[in-house]
Short mmCIF file of C-alpha atoms in Angstrom, two decimals:
data_model
loop_
_atom_site.label_atom_id
_atom_site.label_comp_id
_atom_site.label_asym_id
_atom_site.label_seq_id
_atom_site.Cartn_x
_atom_site.Cartn_y
_atom_site.Cartn_z
CA UNK A 1334 26.53 -75.50 -29.35
CA UNK A 1335 24.79 -72.35 -28.17
CA UNK A 1336 21.10 -71.68 -27.61
CA UNK A 1337 20.58 -70.28 -31.12
CA UNK A 1338 22.07 -73.38 -32.74
CA UNK A 1339 19.98 -75.64 -30.55
CA UNK A 1340 16.88 -73.69 -31.56
CA UNK A 1341 17.78 -74.03 -35.24
CA UNK A 1342 18.44 -77.72 -34.81
CA UNK A 1343 15.04 -78.17 -33.22
CA UNK A 1344 13.41 -76.45 -36.20
CA UNK A 1345 15.17 -78.86 -38.52
CA UNK A 1346 14.05 -81.81 -36.37
CA UNK A 1347 10.43 -80.69 -36.09
CA UNK A 1348 8.17 -83.60 -36.91
CA UNK A 1349 10.78 -86.25 -36.09
CA UNK A 1350 10.79 -88.46 -33.03
CA UNK A 1351 14.01 -86.93 -31.74
CA UNK A 1352 12.45 -83.83 -30.15
CA UNK A 1353 9.90 -85.80 -28.14
CA UNK A 1354 12.43 -88.48 -27.22
CA UNK A 1355 15.09 -86.03 -25.99
CA UNK A 1356 12.55 -83.97 -24.05
CA UNK A 1357 11.08 -87.07 -22.41
CA UNK A 1358 14.57 -88.30 -21.43
CA UNK A 1359 15.54 -84.85 -20.15
CA UNK A 1360 12.32 -84.69 -18.15
CA UNK A 1361 13.11 -88.05 -16.55
CA UNK A 1362 16.66 -86.87 -15.75
CA UNK A 1363 15.43 -83.62 -14.28
CA UNK A 1364 12.64 -85.29 -12.34
CA UNK A 1365 15.00 -87.84 -10.83
CA UNK A 1366 17.62 -85.36 -9.61
CA UNK A 1367 15.18 -82.65 -8.48
CA UNK A 1368 12.95 -85.05 -6.53
CA UNK A 1369 15.96 -86.35 -4.63
CA UNK A 1370 17.69 -83.00 -4.15
CA UNK A 1371 20.58 -83.65 -6.51
CA UNK A 1372 23.25 -86.29 -6.69
CA UNK A 1373 23.77 -86.63 -10.47
CA UNK A 1374 26.72 -88.79 -11.45
CA UNK A 1375 27.81 -88.71 -15.11
CA UNK A 1376 30.13 -91.36 -16.54
CA UNK A 1377 31.24 -92.53 -19.97
CA UNK A 1378 33.66 -95.16 -21.19
CA UNK A 1379 37.46 -95.11 -21.09
CA UNK A 1380 37.45 -93.94 -24.70
CA UNK A 1381 34.49 -91.57 -24.45
CA UNK A 1382 34.14 -89.31 -21.43
CA UNK A 1383 31.13 -86.97 -21.64
CA UNK A 1384 32.90 -83.87 -20.31
CA UNK A 1385 31.12 -81.68 -22.85
CA UNK A 1386 27.71 -82.81 -21.56
CA UNK A 1387 28.90 -82.17 -18.02
CA UNK A 1388 29.80 -78.59 -18.94
CA UNK A 1389 26.44 -78.00 -20.59
CA UNK A 1390 24.53 -79.41 -17.63
CA UNK A 1391 26.46 -77.14 -15.28
CA UNK A 1392 25.45 -74.18 -17.46
CA UNK A 1393 21.82 -75.30 -17.65
CA UNK A 1394 21.77 -75.79 -13.87
CA UNK A 1395 22.88 -72.18 -13.38
CA UNK A 1396 20.64 -70.64 -16.05
CA UNK A 1397 17.52 -72.52 -15.04
CA UNK A 1398 17.98 -72.07 -11.31
CA UNK A 1399 18.08 -75.87 -10.85
CA UNK A 1400 21.39 -76.64 -9.11
CA UNK A 1401 20.46 -80.34 -8.94
CA UNK A 1402 21.24 -80.65 -12.65
CA UNK A 1403 24.94 -79.95 -12.11
CA UNK A 1404 26.63 -83.35 -12.38
CA UNK A 1405 29.68 -84.94 -10.88
CA UNK A 1406 31.76 -86.14 -13.84
CA UNK A 1407 33.16 -89.58 -12.98
CA UNK A 1408 36.34 -90.26 -14.97
CA UNK A 1409 38.24 -93.42 -15.76
CA UNK A 1410 41.68 -91.85 -15.60
CA UNK A 1411 41.13 -89.24 -12.89
CA UNK A 1412 44.24 -88.17 -11.00
CA UNK A 1413 44.53 -86.34 -7.69
CA UNK A 1414 46.46 -83.58 -9.48
CA UNK A 1415 43.53 -82.85 -11.83
CA UNK A 1416 41.29 -79.84 -11.15
CA UNK A 1417 38.62 -80.78 -8.58
CA UNK A 1418 35.80 -81.09 -11.14
CA UNK A 1419 37.87 -83.57 -13.16
CA UNK A 1420 39.42 -85.55 -10.30
CA UNK A 1421 36.51 -87.86 -9.41
CA UNK A 1422 37.39 -91.48 -10.21
CA UNK A 1423 35.36 -94.66 -10.66
CA UNK A 1424 35.45 -95.32 -6.93
CA UNK A 1425 32.62 -92.78 -6.66
CA UNK A 1426 30.29 -95.27 -8.36
CA UNK A 1427 30.86 -97.70 -5.51
CA UNK A 1428 29.52 -95.07 -3.12
CA UNK A 1429 26.35 -94.44 -5.17
CA UNK A 1430 23.19 -94.91 -3.12
CA UNK A 1431 19.43 -94.50 -3.18
CA UNK A 1432 18.49 -90.96 -4.14
CA UNK A 1433 21.36 -90.53 -6.57
CA UNK A 1434 21.07 -90.64 -10.34
CA UNK A 1435 23.69 -92.23 -12.56
CA UNK A 1436 23.72 -91.19 -16.23
CA UNK A 1437 25.87 -93.41 -18.42
CA UNK A 1438 26.79 -92.02 -21.86
CA UNK A 1439 28.42 -94.46 -24.23
CA UNK A 1440 28.69 -94.82 -28.01
CA UNK A 1441 28.51 -98.61 -27.66
CA UNK A 1442 28.42 -101.34 -25.01
CA UNK A 1443 30.65 -100.28 -22.07
CA UNK A 1444 33.38 -102.59 -20.83
CA UNK A 1445 32.45 -105.33 -18.38
CA UNK A 1446 34.22 -103.68 -15.44
CA UNK A 1447 32.14 -100.50 -15.85
CA UNK A 1448 28.94 -102.49 -16.29
CA UNK A 1449 29.64 -104.30 -13.04
CA UNK A 1450 30.06 -101.00 -11.15
CA UNK A 1451 26.93 -99.59 -12.79
CA UNK A 1452 24.97 -102.70 -11.86
CA UNK A 1453 26.19 -102.43 -8.27
CA UNK A 1454 25.09 -98.76 -8.14
CA UNK A 1455 21.63 -99.75 -9.35
CA UNK A 1456 21.39 -102.49 -6.75
CA UNK A 1457 22.36 -99.93 -4.10
CA UNK A 1458 19.32 -97.89 -5.10
CA UNK A 1459 20.68 -95.35 -7.64
CA UNK A 1460 18.45 -94.45 -10.58
CA UNK A 1461 20.21 -95.53 -13.78
CA UNK A 1462 19.78 -93.67 -17.08
CA UNK A 1463 21.45 -94.70 -20.33
CA UNK A 1464 22.27 -92.57 -23.37
CA UNK A 1465 23.79 -94.37 -26.29
CA UNK A 1466 23.56 -98.09 -27.03
CA UNK A 1467 20.24 -99.41 -28.28
CA UNK A 1468 20.79 -102.97 -27.16
CA UNK A 1469 23.01 -104.86 -24.76
CA UNK A 1470 23.50 -105.09 -21.02
CA UNK A 1471 23.55 -101.36 -20.29
CA UNK A 1472 20.07 -100.54 -21.69
CA UNK A 1473 18.76 -103.72 -20.07
CA UNK A 1474 19.93 -102.44 -16.66
CA UNK A 1475 18.72 -98.86 -17.07
CA UNK A 1476 15.50 -97.42 -15.67
CA UNK A 1477 15.33 -95.07 -18.70
CA UNK A 1478 17.08 -95.34 -22.07
CA UNK A 1479 17.56 -92.91 -24.94
CA UNK A 1480 19.05 -95.01 -27.70
CA UNK A 1481 21.35 -93.39 -30.27
CA UNK A 1482 22.07 -96.30 -32.62
CA UNK A 1483 24.88 -96.30 -35.16
CA UNK A 1484 23.73 -94.79 -38.44
CA UNK A 1485 20.92 -92.71 -36.92
CA UNK A 1486 20.20 -89.19 -38.17
CA UNK A 1487 21.90 -87.63 -35.14
CA UNK A 1488 25.18 -88.48 -33.52
CA UNK A 1489 25.68 -88.93 -29.79
CA UNK A 1490 27.17 -85.46 -29.28
CA UNK A 1491 24.21 -83.72 -30.93
CA UNK A 1492 21.71 -85.71 -28.88
CA UNK A 1493 23.55 -84.67 -25.69
CA UNK A 1494 23.11 -81.02 -26.68
CA UNK A 1495 19.35 -81.54 -27.11
CA UNK A 1496 19.05 -83.38 -23.79
CA UNK A 1497 20.98 -80.79 -21.77
CA UNK A 1498 19.03 -77.90 -23.27
CA UNK A 1499 15.72 -79.65 -22.64
CA UNK A 1500 16.70 -80.50 -19.06
CA UNK A 1501 17.19 -76.82 -18.32
CA UNK A 1502 13.99 -75.79 -20.07
CA UNK A 1503 11.94 -78.46 -18.39
CA UNK A 1504 13.03 -77.00 -15.08
CA UNK A 1505 10.90 -73.91 -15.72
CA UNK A 1506 7.50 -74.00 -14.08
CA UNK A 1507 4.56 -74.16 -16.47
CA UNK A 1508 2.81 -70.83 -16.83
CA UNK A 1509 -0.62 -70.13 -18.24
CA UNK A 1510 -2.19 -67.28 -20.12
CA UNK A 1511 -0.67 -64.17 -21.64
CA UNK A 1512 2.56 -64.26 -19.64
CA UNK A 1513 3.68 -67.53 -21.23
CA UNK A 1514 5.03 -65.99 -24.44
CA UNK A 1515 6.78 -63.22 -22.48
CA UNK A 1516 8.37 -65.76 -20.18
CA UNK A 1517 9.72 -67.75 -23.12
CA UNK A 1518 11.01 -64.59 -24.79
CA UNK A 1519 12.66 -63.53 -21.55
CA UNK A 1520 14.31 -66.97 -21.21
CA UNK A 1521 15.63 -66.75 -24.77
CA UNK A 1522 17.01 -63.26 -24.11
CA UNK A 1523 18.73 -64.56 -20.97
CA UNK A 1524 20.27 -67.44 -22.88
CA UNK A 1525 21.51 -65.21 -25.68
CA UNK A 1526 23.06 -62.63 -23.35
CA UNK A 1527 24.59 -65.09 -20.93
CA UNK A 1528 28.37 -65.33 -20.67
CA UNK A 1529 30.10 -67.97 -22.80
CA UNK A 1530 30.09 -71.51 -21.43
CA UNK A 1531 32.82 -72.64 -19.06
CA UNK A 1532 35.68 -74.47 -20.79
CA UNK A 1533 36.40 -77.94 -19.42
#
């Protein structure tokens, strides 16, 4: 989903709780990684790996000048022969420490083995964010939760687009006065003329 489609989606969602919720969650994500100088780990479930969100966050990190937003995608079936950005396995969660942020994206309750690793990462000091399940052990563990329950107006993939776009936007410093509109217009022009996103 490109910047124009995200903008149109936001227009459709105006007046709903989704815009505020995704911006708040994105602000928490951005604030966590920027304040600690990076260290964003992104993991899903064996059946649902958020590689698309990883790609969008890499793009937003580049476009917004906030390299801390670029995540390390932690995969369940990573192999040493995979490209470097796809070869990080679950062992990386065991090395998570204070100052790192772990974002778990799951359409439902993750398996017990993943929850155990996530819980260990939190105990080691990592900030834990959850995108997906509304109830269960994962949201109970998380420092910040953006629930996307079954049957909601938006699906998990769409919410990820809103979060990644907002994370990049929130990285811009607040400006006052007459330059604000020009800055926003300039940002939109940059987004529209940027090269196509990297394929994962």
